Amino acid sequence: MEKYNLKFIFVLCLIFSVFQSCFKSQSNHQYQTVPTSLVSKYWKVSSQKVKGYYDLTKALPKNYSVKGNVDYTQYLQKAIDGYEKVMMPNFPVLINKNGLKLKSNQMVYFPKNAWLIFQGPAVKKLDDVLKIYNVENVVLINPQIEGSKFARIPQEGQWSAGICILNSKNIKITNLRIKNTFGDGLFIGSEDGGFSEKKKVKGG
């Protein structure tokens, strides 16, 4: 019996020693500033870089929905046509089969919660969500797109890319997220015998 008591006391002493060591290490702990190099690596776009972008939320009608259940394609397209640097609304937005077409010298920034939700249907060529056709010098930052693959509507063919680049050059896309498209997530090429050149896709 005495043998077991000694073992028990030894275990208690060992546990106490471990806890004491842990508390001591915590008391000597010093907080360090995260290196700027790491912050810049994992922080997609700083707030300073977003300045100067036209917030497309301003183009939406009053009492707009933030649930991605209302088609705002025409409002967004009109604003995209009028501004070179635009920032998507910071919530999901429903886009119809016309998609959104970008112009030359355009920069589009997607905040953290910005998603283009494509309602379809996808039935023919050029039924793409974000269209980069016959333009140059386009920059997309953090684009987030969801296609109509699981929409309960009649669809056919293999078209409807999340982002489609046709006959364009000097295109830069950073940190893209594309899911559930009926066709390709990202398509680069041509539909009429032309070609696209000088593209850069990074992250995603």
mmCIF file with all atom_site columns, C-alpha atoms in Angstrom:
data_model
loop_
_atom_site.group_PDB
_atom_site.id
_atom_site.type_symbol
_atom_site.label_atom_id
_atom_site.label_alt_id
_atom_site.label_comp_id
_atom_site.label_asym_id
_atom_site.label_entity_id
_atom_site.label_seq_id
_atom_site.pdbx_PDB_ins_code
_atom_site.Cartn_x
_atom_site.Cartn_y
_atom_site.Cartn_z
_atom_site.occupancy
_atom_site.B_iso_or_equiv
_atom_site.pdbx_formal_charge
_atom_site.auth_seq_id
_atom_site.auth_comp_id
_atom_site.auth_asym_id
_atom_site.auth_atom_id
_atom_site.pdbx_PDB_model_num
ATOM 1   C CA . MET A 1 1   ? 0.000   0.000  0.000   1.00 0.00 ? 1   MET A CA 1
ATOM 2   C CA . GLU A 1 2   ? 2.841   2.343  0.923   1.00 0.00 ? 2   GLU A CA 1
ATOM 3   C CA . LYS A 1 3   ? 4.469   1.539  -2.421  1.00 0.00 ? 3   LYS A CA 1
ATOM 4   C CA . TYR A 1 4   ? 1.428   2.782  -4.337  1.00 0.00 ? 4   TYR A CA 1
ATOM 5   C CA . ASN A 1 5   ? 1.250   5.954  -2.219  1.00 0.00 ? 5   ASN A CA 1
ATOM 6   C CA . LEU A 1 6   ? 4.828   6.767  -3.083  1.00 0.00 ? 6   LEU A CA 1
ATOM 7   C CA . LYS A 1 7   ? 4.083   6.316  -6.779  1.00 0.00 ? 7   LYS A CA 1
ATOM 8   C CA . PHE A 1 8   ? 1.046   8.566  -6.494  1.00 0.00 ? 8   PHE A CA 1
ATOM 9   C CA . ILE A 1 9   ? 3.075   11.266 -4.752  1.00 0.00 ? 9   ILE A CA 1
ATOM 10  C CA . PHE A 1 10  ? 5.770   10.997 -7.416  1.00 0.00 ? 10  PHE A CA 1
ATOM 11  C CA . VAL A 1 11  ? 3.199   11.446 -10.233 1.00 0.00 ? 11  VAL A CA 1
ATOM 12  C CA . LEU A 1 12  ? 1.718   14.494 -8.483  1.00 0.00 ? 12  LEU A CA 1
ATOM 13  C CA . CYS A 1 13  ? 5.159   16.033 -8.110  1.00 0.00 ? 13  CYS A CA 1
ATOM 14  C CA . LEU A 1 14  ? 5.893   15.380 -11.776 1.00 0.00 ? 14  LEU A CA 1
ATOM 15  C CA . ILE A 1 15  ? 2.617   17.011 -12.900 1.00 0.00 ? 15  ILE A CA 1
ATOM 16  C CA . PHE A 1 16  ? 3.264   20.007 -10.635 1.00 0.00 ? 16  PHE A CA 1
ATOM 17  C CA . SER A 1 17  ? 6.741   20.378 -12.096 1.00 0.00 ? 17  SER A CA 1
ATOM 18  C CA . VAL A 1 18  ? 5.401   20.361 -15.661 1.00 0.00 ? 18  VAL A CA 1
ATOM 19  C CA . PHE A 1 19  ? 2.743   22.995 -14.865 1.00 0.00 ? 19  PHE A CA 1
ATOM 20  C CA . GLN A 1 20  ? 5.318   25.149 -13.111 1.00 0.00 ? 20  GLN A CA 1
ATOM 21  C CA . SER A 1 21  ? 7.565   24.961 -16.152 1.00 0.00 ? 21  SER A CA 1
ATOM 22  C CA . CYS A 1 22  ? 4.674   25.954 -18.450 1.00 0.00 ? 22  CYS A CA 1
ATOM 23  C CA . PHE A 1 23  ? 3.712   28.961 -16.339 1.00 0.00 ? 23  PHE A CA 1
ATOM 24  C CA . LYS A 1 24  ? 7.318   30.052 -16.182 1.00 0.00 ? 24  LYS A CA 1
ATOM 25  C CA . SER A 1 25  ? 7.667   29.895 -19.952 1.00 0.00 ? 25  SER A CA 1
ATOM 26  C CA . GLN A 1 26  ? 4.458   31.901 -20.345 1.00 0.00 ? 26  GLN A CA 1
ATOM 27  C CA . SER A 1 27  ? 5.695   34.583 -17.957 1.00 0.00 ? 27  SER A CA 1
ATOM 28  C CA . ASN A 1 28  ? 8.824   34.987 -20.064 1.00 0.00 ? 28  ASN A CA 1
ATOM 29  C CA . HIS A 1 29  ? 6.844   35.135 -23.317 1.00 0.00 ? 29  HIS A CA 1
ATOM 30  C CA . GLN A 1 30  ? 7.293   38.213 -25.482 1.00 0.00 ? 30  GLN A CA 1
ATOM 31  C CA . TYR A 1 31  ? 4.970   39.310 -28.290 1.00 0.00 ? 31  TYR A CA 1
ATOM 32  C CA . GLN A 1 32  ? 6.563   40.134 -31.594 1.00 0.00 ? 32  GLN A CA 1
ATOM 33  C CA . THR A 1 33  ? 5.325   42.196 -34.503 1.00 0.00 ? 33  THR A CA 1
ATOM 34  C CA . VAL A 1 34  ? 4.477   40.166 -37.597 1.00 0.00 ? 34  VAL A CA 1
ATOM 35  C CA . PRO A 1 35  ? 7.041   40.935 -40.327 1.00 0.00 ? 35  PRO A CA 1
ATOM 36  C CA . THR A 1 36  ? 5.781   43.241 -43.062 1.00 0.00 ? 36  THR A CA 1
ATOM 37  C CA . SER A 1 37  ? 6.875   40.707 -45.669 1.00 0.00 ? 37  SER A CA 1
ATOM 38  C CA . LEU A 1 38  ? 4.429   38.126 -44.313 1.00 0.00 ? 38  LEU A CA 1
ATOM 39  C CA . VAL A 1 39  ? 1.584   40.628 -44.024 1.00 0.00 ? 39  VAL A CA 1
ATOM 40  C CA . SER A 1 40  ? 1.987   41.734 -47.631 1.00 0.00 ? 40  SER A CA 1
ATOM 41  C CA . LYS A 1 41  ? 2.176   38.119 -48.771 1.00 0.00 ? 41  LYS A CA 1
ATOM 42  C CA . TYR A 1 42  ? -1.139  37.031 -47.283 1.00 0.00 ? 42  TYR A CA 1
ATOM 43  C CA . TRP A 1 43  ? -3.065  40.313 -47.363 1.00 0.00 ? 43  TRP A CA 1
ATOM 44  C CA . LYS A 1 44  ? -4.607  40.329 -50.815 1.00 0.00 ? 44  LYS A CA 1
ATOM 45  C CA . VAL A 1 45  ? -5.122  44.041 -51.377 1.00 0.00 ? 45  VAL A CA 1
ATOM 46  C CA . SER A 1 46  ? -4.536  46.821 -48.860 1.00 0.00 ? 46  SER A CA 1
ATOM 47  C CA . SER A 1 47  ? -7.174  49.495 -48.256 1.00 0.00 ? 47  SER A CA 1
ATOM 48  C CA . GLN A 1 48  ? -4.844  52.039 -49.813 1.00 0.00 ? 48  GLN A CA 1
ATOM 49  C CA . LYS A 1 49  ? -4.967  50.252 -53.158 1.00 0.00 ? 49  LYS A CA 1
ATOM 50  C CA . VAL A 1 50  ? -8.759  50.262 -53.169 1.00 0.00 ? 50  VAL A CA 1
ATOM 51  C CA . LYS A 1 51  ? -8.946  54.046 -53.055 1.00 0.00 ? 51  LYS A CA 1
ATOM 52  C CA . GLY A 1 52  ? -10.073 55.572 -56.327 1.00 0.00 ? 52  GLY A CA 1
ATOM 53  C CA . TYR A 1 53  ? -12.394 52.705 -57.253 1.00 0.00 ? 53  TYR A CA 1
ATOM 54  C CA . TYR A 1 54  ? -16.043 53.453 -57.937 1.00 0.00 ? 54  TYR A CA 1
ATOM 55  C CA . ASP A 1 55  ? -18.184 51.411 -55.552 1.00 0.00 ? 55  ASP A CA 1
ATOM 56  C CA . LEU A 1 56  ? -20.756 49.640 -57.729 1.00 0.00 ? 56  LEU A CA 1
ATOM 57  C CA . THR A 1 57  ? -23.096 49.479 -54.743 1.00 0.00 ? 57  THR A CA 1
ATOM 58  C CA . LYS A 1 58  ? -23.878 53.128 -55.519 1.00 0.00 ? 58  LYS A CA 1
ATOM 59  C CA . ALA A 1 59  ? -25.270 52.059 -58.887 1.00 0.00 ? 59  ALA A CA 1
ATOM 60  C CA . LEU A 1 60  ? -27.867 49.708 -57.372 1.00 0.00 ? 60  LEU A CA 1
ATOM 61  C CA . PRO A 1 61  ? -31.484 50.767 -56.754 1.00 0.00 ? 61  PRO A CA 1
ATOM 62  C CA . LYS A 1 62  ? -32.661 51.761 -53.268 1.00 0.00 ? 62  LYS A CA 1
ATOM 63  C CA . ASN A 1 63  ? -33.394 48.971 -50.814 1.00 0.00 ? 63  ASN A CA 1
ATOM 64  C CA . TYR A 1 64  ? -31.171 46.566 -52.740 1.00 0.00 ? 64  TYR A CA 1
ATOM 65  C CA . SER A 1 65  ? -30.848 42.960 -51.590 1.00 0.00 ? 65  SER A CA 1
ATOM 66  C CA . VAL A 1 66  ? -27.573 41.639 -50.197 1.00 0.00 ? 66  VAL A CA 1
ATOM 67  C CA . LYS A 1 67  ? -28.633 37.980 -50.445 1.00 0.00 ? 67  LYS A CA 1
ATOM 68  C CA . GLY A 1 68  ? -27.699 37.346 -54.073 1.00 0.00 ? 68  GLY A CA 1
ATOM 69  C CA . ASN A 1 69  ? -31.330 36.705 -55.020 1.00 0.00 ? 69  ASN A CA 1
ATOM 70  C CA . VAL A 1 70  ? -32.064 39.768 -57.179 1.00 0.00 ? 70  VAL A CA 1
ATOM 71  C CA . ASP A 1 71  ? -30.805 40.323 -60.727 1.00 0.00 ? 71  ASP A CA 1
ATOM 72  C CA . TYR A 1 72  ? -28.713 43.510 -60.824 1.00 0.00 ? 72  TYR A CA 1
ATOM 73  C CA . THR A 1 73  ? -26.917 42.854 -64.115 1.00 0.00 ? 73  THR A CA 1
ATOM 74  C CA . GLN A 1 74  ? -28.132 45.974 -65.938 1.00 0.00 ? 74  GLN A CA 1
ATOM 75  C CA . TYR A 1 75  ? -27.195 48.283 -63.058 1.00 0.00 ? 75  TYR A CA 1
ATOM 76  C CA . LEU A 1 76  ? -23.694 46.880 -62.740 1.00 0.00 ? 76  LEU A CA 1
ATOM 77  C CA . GLN A 1 77  ? -23.095 46.863 -66.493 1.00 0.00 ? 77  GLN A CA 1
ATOM 78  C CA . LYS A 1 78  ? -24.101 50.500 -66.850 1.00 0.00 ? 78  LYS A CA 1
ATOM 79  C CA . ALA A 1 79  ? -21.658 51.532 -64.131 1.00 0.00 ? 79  ALA A CA 1
ATOM 80  C CA . ILE A 1 80  ? -18.885 49.328 -65.532 1.00 0.00 ? 80  ILE A CA 1
ATOM 81  C CA . ASP A 1 81  ? -19.348 51.038 -68.888 1.00 0.00 ? 81  ASP A CA 1
ATOM 82  C CA . GLY A 1 82  ? -18.980 54.433 -67.223 1.00 0.00 ? 82  GLY A CA 1
ATOM 83  C CA . TYR A 1 83  ? -15.957 53.871 -64.964 1.00 0.00 ? 83  TYR A CA 1
ATOM 84  C CA . GLU A 1 84  ? -12.517 52.358 -65.513 1.00 0.00 ? 84  GLU A CA 1
ATOM 85  C CA . LYS A 1 85  ? -11.822 51.390 -61.876 1.00 0.00 ? 85  LYS A CA 1
ATOM 86  C CA . VAL A 1 86  ? -14.740 49.695 -60.156 1.00 0.00 ? 86  VAL A CA 1
ATOM 87  C CA . MET A 1 87  ? -15.260 47.805 -56.907 1.00 0.00 ? 87  MET A CA 1
ATOM 88  C CA . MET A 1 88  ? -17.936 45.120 -56.725 1.00 0.00 ? 88  MET A CA 1
ATOM 89  C CA . PRO A 1 89  ? -20.563 45.286 -53.946 1.00 0.00 ? 89  PRO A CA 1
ATOM 90  C CA . ASN A 1 90  ? -19.322 43.534 -50.818 1.00 0.00 ? 90  ASN A CA 1
ATOM 91  C CA . PHE A 1 91  ? -22.067 40.882 -50.956 1.00 0.00 ? 91  PHE A CA 1
ATOM 92  C CA . PRO A 1 92  ? -23.379 38.299 -53.464 1.00 0.00 ? 92  PRO A CA 1
ATOM 93  C CA . VAL A 1 93  ? -25.044 39.704 -56.586 1.00 0.00 ? 93  VAL A CA 1
ATOM 94  C CA . LEU A 1 94  ? -27.209 37.763 -59.031 1.00 0.00 ? 94  LEU A CA 1
ATOM 95  C CA . ILE A 1 95  ? -26.186 38.008 -62.706 1.00 0.00 ? 95  ILE A CA 1
ATOM 96  C CA . ASN A 1 96  ? -28.408 36.939 -65.616 1.00 0.00 ? 96  ASN A CA 1
ATOM 97  C CA . LYS A 1 97  ? -27.399 35.096 -68.809 1.00 0.00 ? 97  LYS A CA 1
ATOM 98  C CA . ASN A 1 98  ? -26.038 38.306 -70.362 1.00 0.00 ? 98  ASN A CA 1
ATOM 99  C CA . GLY A 1 99  ? -23.130 38.270 -67.917 1.00 0.00 ? 99  GLY A CA 1
ATOM 100 C CA . LEU A 1 100 ? -20.926 41.317 -67.379 1.00 0.00 ? 100 LEU A CA 1
ATOM 101 C CA . LYS A 1 101 ? -18.702 42.611 -70.153 1.00 0.00 ? 101 LYS A CA 1
ATOM 102 C CA . LEU A 1 102 ? -15.526 44.529 -69.362 1.00 0.00 ? 102 LEU A CA 1
ATOM 103 C CA . LYS A 1 103 ? -13.832 47.176 -71.471 1.00 0.00 ? 103 LYS A CA 1
ATOM 104 C CA . SER A 1 104 ? -10.217 48.072 -72.173 1.00 0.00 ? 104 SER A CA 1
ATOM 105 C CA . ASN A 1 105 ? -8.114  49.716 -69.441 1.00 0.00 ? 105 ASN A CA 1
ATOM 106 C CA . GLN A 1 106 ? -10.448 48.432 -66.736 1.00 0.00 ? 106 GLN A CA 1
ATOM 107 C CA . MET A 1 107 ? -9.620  47.425 -63.164 1.00 0.00 ? 107 MET A CA 1
ATOM 108 C CA . VAL A 1 108 ? -12.148 45.438 -61.134 1.00 0.00 ? 108 VAL A CA 1
ATOM 109 C CA . TYR A 1 109 ? -11.737 44.776 -57.424 1.00 0.00 ? 109 TYR A CA 1
ATOM 110 C CA . PHE A 1 110 ? -13.760 42.192 -55.483 1.00 0.00 ? 110 PHE A CA 1
ATOM 111 C CA . PRO A 1 111 ? -13.976 42.756 -51.692 1.00 0.00 ? 111 PRO A CA 1
ATOM 112 C CA . LYS A 1 112 ? -13.982 39.750 -49.362 1.00 0.00 ? 112 LYS A CA 1
ATOM 113 C CA . ASN A 1 113 ? -17.727 38.991 -49.568 1.00 0.00 ? 113 ASN A CA 1
ATOM 114 C CA . ALA A 1 114 ? -18.272 39.942 -53.211 1.00 0.00 ? 114 ALA A CA 1
ATOM 115 C CA . TRP A 1 115 ? -19.586 37.107 -55.400 1.00 0.00 ? 115 TRP A CA 1
ATOM 116 C CA . LEU A 1 116 ? -21.136 37.105 -58.860 1.00 0.00 ? 116 LEU A CA 1
ATOM 117 C CA . ILE A 1 117 ? -23.876 34.465 -58.797 1.00 0.00 ? 117 ILE A CA 1
ATOM 118 C CA . PHE A 1 118 ? -24.782 33.403 -62.352 1.00 0.00 ? 118 PHE A CA 1
ATOM 119 C CA . GLN A 1 119 ? -28.405 32.370 -62.756 1.00 0.00 ? 119 GLN A CA 1
ATOM 120 C CA . GLY A 1 120 ? -28.017 31.143 -66.341 1.00 0.00 ? 120 GLY A CA 1
ATOM 121 C CA . PRO A 1 121 ? -29.196 29.427 -68.361 1.00 0.00 ? 121 PRO A CA 1
ATOM 122 C CA . ALA A 1 122 ? -26.105 28.237 -70.207 1.00 0.00 ? 122 ALA A CA 1
ATOM 123 C CA . VAL A 1 123 ? -27.256 27.135 -73.658 1.00 0.00 ? 123 VAL A CA 1
ATOM 124 C CA . LYS A 1 124 ? -24.803 28.520 -76.207 1.00 0.00 ? 124 LYS A CA 1
ATOM 125 C CA . LYS A 1 125 ? -21.383 30.026 -76.816 1.00 0.00 ? 125 LYS A CA 1
ATOM 126 C CA . LEU A 1 126 ? -20.646 33.374 -75.109 1.00 0.00 ? 126 LEU A CA 1
ATOM 127 C CA . ASP A 1 127 ? -22.978 32.608 -72.204 1.00 0.00 ? 127 ASP A CA 1
ATOM 128 C CA . ASP A 1 128 ? -20.078 33.508 -69.925 1.00 0.00 ? 128 ASP A CA 1
ATOM 129 C CA . VAL A 1 129 ? -20.294 35.212 -66.540 1.00 0.00 ? 129 VAL A CA 1
ATOM 130 C CA . LEU A 1 130 ? -17.436 37.714 -66.750 1.00 0.00 ? 130 LEU A CA 1
ATOM 131 C CA . LYS A 1 131 ? -16.601 38.562 -70.356 1.00 0.00 ? 131 LYS A CA 1
ATOM 132 C CA . ILE A 1 132 ? -13.225 39.897 -71.447 1.00 0.00 ? 132 ILE A CA 1
ATOM 133 C CA . TYR A 1 133 ? -13.723 40.065 -75.211 1.00 0.00 ? 133 TYR A CA 1
ATOM 134 C CA . ASN A 1 134 ? -11.536 41.958 -77.710 1.00 0.00 ? 134 ASN A CA 1
ATOM 135 C CA . VAL A 1 135 ? -10.017 44.290 -75.120 1.00 0.00 ? 135 VAL A CA 1
ATOM 136 C CA . GLU A 1 136 ? -6.637  45.026 -73.552 1.00 0.00 ? 136 GLU A CA 1
ATOM 137 C CA . ASN A 1 137 ? -5.147  46.136 -70.227 1.00 0.00 ? 137 ASN A CA 1
ATOM 138 C CA . VAL A 1 138 ? -7.659  44.567 -67.839 1.00 0.00 ? 138 VAL A CA 1
ATOM 139 C CA . VAL A 1 139 ? -6.935  43.777 -64.180 1.00 0.00 ? 139 VAL A CA 1
ATOM 140 C CA . LEU A 1 140 ? -9.132  41.588 -61.958 1.00 0.00 ? 140 LEU A CA 1
ATOM 141 C CA . ILE A 1 141 ? -8.371  41.476 -58.237 1.00 0.00 ? 141 ILE A CA 1
ATOM 142 C CA . ASN A 1 142 ? -9.865  38.671 -56.114 1.00 0.00 ? 142 ASN A CA 1
ATOM 143 C CA . PRO A 1 143 ? -12.673 37.736 -58.555 1.00 0.00 ? 143 PRO A CA 1
ATOM 144 C CA . GLN A 1 144 ? -15.227 35.362 -56.994 1.00 0.00 ? 144 GLN A CA 1
ATOM 145 C CA . ILE A 1 145 ? -17.782 33.719 -59.263 1.00 0.00 ? 145 ILE A CA 1
ATOM 146 C CA . GLU A 1 146 ? -20.337 30.947 -58.883 1.00 0.00 ? 146 GLU A CA 1
ATOM 147 C CA . GLY A 1 147 ? -21.831 29.381 -62.008 1.00 0.00 ? 147 GLY A CA 1
ATOM 148 C CA . SER A 1 148 ? -25.199 27.800 -62.800 1.00 0.00 ? 148 SER A CA 1
ATOM 149 C CA . LYS A 1 149 ? -24.124 24.150 -62.805 1.00 0.00 ? 149 LYS A CA 1
ATOM 150 C CA . PHE A 1 150 ? -26.625 23.188 -60.121 1.00 0.00 ? 150 PHE A CA 1
ATOM 151 C CA . ALA A 1 151 ? -29.414 25.572 -61.137 1.00 0.00 ? 151 ALA A CA 1
ATOM 152 C CA . ARG A 1 152 ? -32.725 23.750 -61.655 1.00 0.00 ? 152 ARG A CA 1
ATOM 153 C CA . ILE A 1 153 ? -33.234 25.043 -65.186 1.00 0.00 ? 153 ILE A CA 1
ATOM 154 C CA . PRO A 1 154 ? -32.747 23.521 -68.667 1.00 0.00 ? 154 PRO A CA 1
ATOM 155 C CA . GLN A 1 155 ? -29.133 23.948 -69.815 1.00 0.00 ? 155 GLN A CA 1
ATOM 156 C CA . GLU A 1 156 ? -27.021 22.354 -72.498 1.00 0.00 ? 156 GLU A CA 1
ATOM 157 C CA . GLY A 1 157 ? -23.659 22.375 -74.230 1.00 0.00 ? 157 GLY A CA 1
ATOM 158 C CA . GLN A 1 158 ? -20.290 22.920 -72.556 1.00 0.00 ? 158 GLN A CA 1
ATOM 159 C CA . TRP A 1 159 ? -20.167 26.696 -72.471 1.00 0.00 ? 159 TRP A CA 1
ATOM 160 C CA . SER A 1 160 ? -20.598 29.363 -69.778 1.00 0.00 ? 160 SER A CA 1
ATOM 161 C CA . ALA A 1 161 ? -17.156 29.972 -68.295 1.00 0.00 ? 161 ALA A CA 1
ATOM 162 C CA . GLY A 1 162 ? -16.736 31.874 -65.060 1.00 0.00 ? 162 GLY A CA 1
ATOM 163 C CA . ILE A 1 163 ? -14.219 34.173 -66.732 1.00 0.00 ? 163 ILE A CA 1
ATOM 164 C CA . CYS A 1 164 ? -13.777 34.094 -70.498 1.00 0.00 ? 164 CYS A CA 1
ATOM 165 C CA . ILE A 1 165 ? -10.895 35.869 -72.250 1.00 0.00 ? 165 ILE A CA 1
ATOM 166 C CA . LEU A 1 166 ? -11.267 36.089 -76.038 1.00 0.00 ? 166 LEU A CA 1
ATOM 167 C CA . ASN A 1 167 ? -8.956  37.893 -78.476 1.00 0.00 ? 167 ASN A CA 1
ATOM 168 C CA . SER A 1 168 ? -7.560  40.049 -75.679 1.00 0.00 ? 168 SER A CA 1
ATOM 169 C CA . LYS A 1 169 ? -4.117  40.991 -74.361 1.00 0.00 ? 169 LYS A CA 1
ATOM 170 C CA . ASN A 1 170 ? -2.422  42.334 -71.242 1.00 0.00 ? 170 ASN A CA 1
ATOM 171 C CA . ILE A 1 171 ? -4.860  40.660 -68.861 1.00 0.00 ? 171 ILE A CA 1
ATOM 172 C CA . LYS A 1 172 ? -3.925  40.180 -65.197 1.00 0.00 ? 172 LYS A CA 1
ATOM 173 C CA . ILE A 1 173 ? -5.999  38.133 -62.747 1.00 0.00 ? 173 ILE A CA 1
ATOM 174 C CA . THR A 1 174 ? -5.070  37.767 -59.084 1.00 0.00 ? 174 THR A CA 1
ATOM 175 C CA . ASN A 1 175 ? -6.551  35.393 -56.473 1.00 0.00 ? 175 ASN A CA 1
ATOM 176 C CA . LEU A 1 176 ? -9.473  34.040 -58.467 1.00 0.00 ? 176 LEU A CA 1
ATOM 177 C CA . ARG A 1 177 ? -12.161 31.778 -57.007 1.00 0.00 ? 177 ARG A CA 1
ATOM 178 C CA . ILE A 1 178 ? -14.559 30.156 -59.460 1.00 0.00 ? 178 ILE A CA 1
ATOM 179 C CA . LYS A 1 179 ? -16.928 27.297 -58.701 1.00 0.00 ? 179 LYS A CA 1
ATOM 180 C CA . ASN A 1 180 ? -19.902 25.376 -60.102 1.00 0.00 ? 180 ASN A CA 1
ATOM 181 C CA . THR A 1 181 ? -19.684 26.737 -63.634 1.00 0.00 ? 181 THR A CA 1
ATOM 182 C CA . PHE A 1 182 ? -21.524 24.891 -66.406 1.00 0.00 ? 182 PHE A CA 1
ATOM 183 C CA . GLY A 1 183 ? -18.456 25.242 -68.607 1.00 0.00 ? 183 GLY A CA 1
ATOM 184 C CA . ASP A 1 184 ? -14.819 26.066 -67.817 1.00 0.00 ? 184 ASP A CA 1
ATOM 185 C CA . GLY A 1 185 ? -13.886 28.018 -64.734 1.00 0.00 ? 185 GLY A CA 1
ATOM 186 C CA . LEU A 1 186 ? -11.426 30.127 -66.740 1.00 0.00 ? 186 LEU A CA 1
ATOM 187 C CA . PHE A 1 187 ? -11.267 30.053 -70.541 1.00 0.00 ? 187 PHE A CA 1
ATOM 188 C CA . ILE A 1 188 ? -8.531  31.796 -72.565 1.00 0.00 ? 188 ILE A CA 1
ATOM 189 C CA . GLY A 1 189 ? -8.491  31.753 -76.349 1.00 0.00 ? 189 GLY A CA 1
ATOM 190 C CA . SER A 1 190 ? -10.798 32.660 -79.202 1.00 0.00 ? 190 SER A CA 1
ATOM 191 C CA . GLU A 1 191 ? -14.080 31.637 -80.794 1.00 0.00 ? 191 GLU A CA 1
ATOM 192 C CA . ASP A 1 192 ? -13.379 33.069 -84.250 1.00 0.00 ? 192 ASP A CA 1
ATOM 193 C CA . GLY A 1 193 ? -9.833  32.032 -85.130 1.00 0.00 ? 193 GLY A CA 1
ATOM 194 C CA . GLY A 1 194 ? -8.099  34.887 -83.282 1.00 0.00 ? 194 GLY A CA 1
ATOM 195 C CA . PHE A 1 195 ? -5.925  34.591 -80.199 1.00 0.00 ? 195 PHE A CA 1
ATOM 196 C CA . SER A 1 196 ? -5.252  36.078 -76.781 1.00 0.00 ? 196 SER A CA 1
ATOM 197 C CA . GLU A 1 197 ? -1.819  37.080 -75.537 1.00 0.00 ? 197 GLU A CA 1
ATOM 198 C CA . LYS A 1 198 ? 0.074   38.407 -72.514 1.00 0.00 ? 198 LYS A CA 1
ATOM 199 C CA . LYS A 1 199 ? -2.053  36.977 -69.728 1.00 0.00 ? 199 LYS A CA 1
ATOM 200 C CA . LYS A 1 200 ? -1.048  36.556 -66.126 1.00 0.00 ? 200 LYS A CA 1
ATOM 201 C CA . VAL A 1 201 ? -3.073  34.513 -63.652 1.00 0.00 ? 201 VAL A CA 1
ATOM 202 C CA . LYS A 1 202 ? -1.791  34.379 -60.074 1.00 0.00 ? 202 LYS A CA 1
ATOM 203 C CA . GLY A 1 203 ? -3.269  32.689 -57.015 1.00 0.00 ? 203 GLY A CA 1
ATOM 204 C CA . GLY A 1 204 ? -6.614  31.024 -56.583 1.00 0.00 ? 204 GLY A CA 1
#
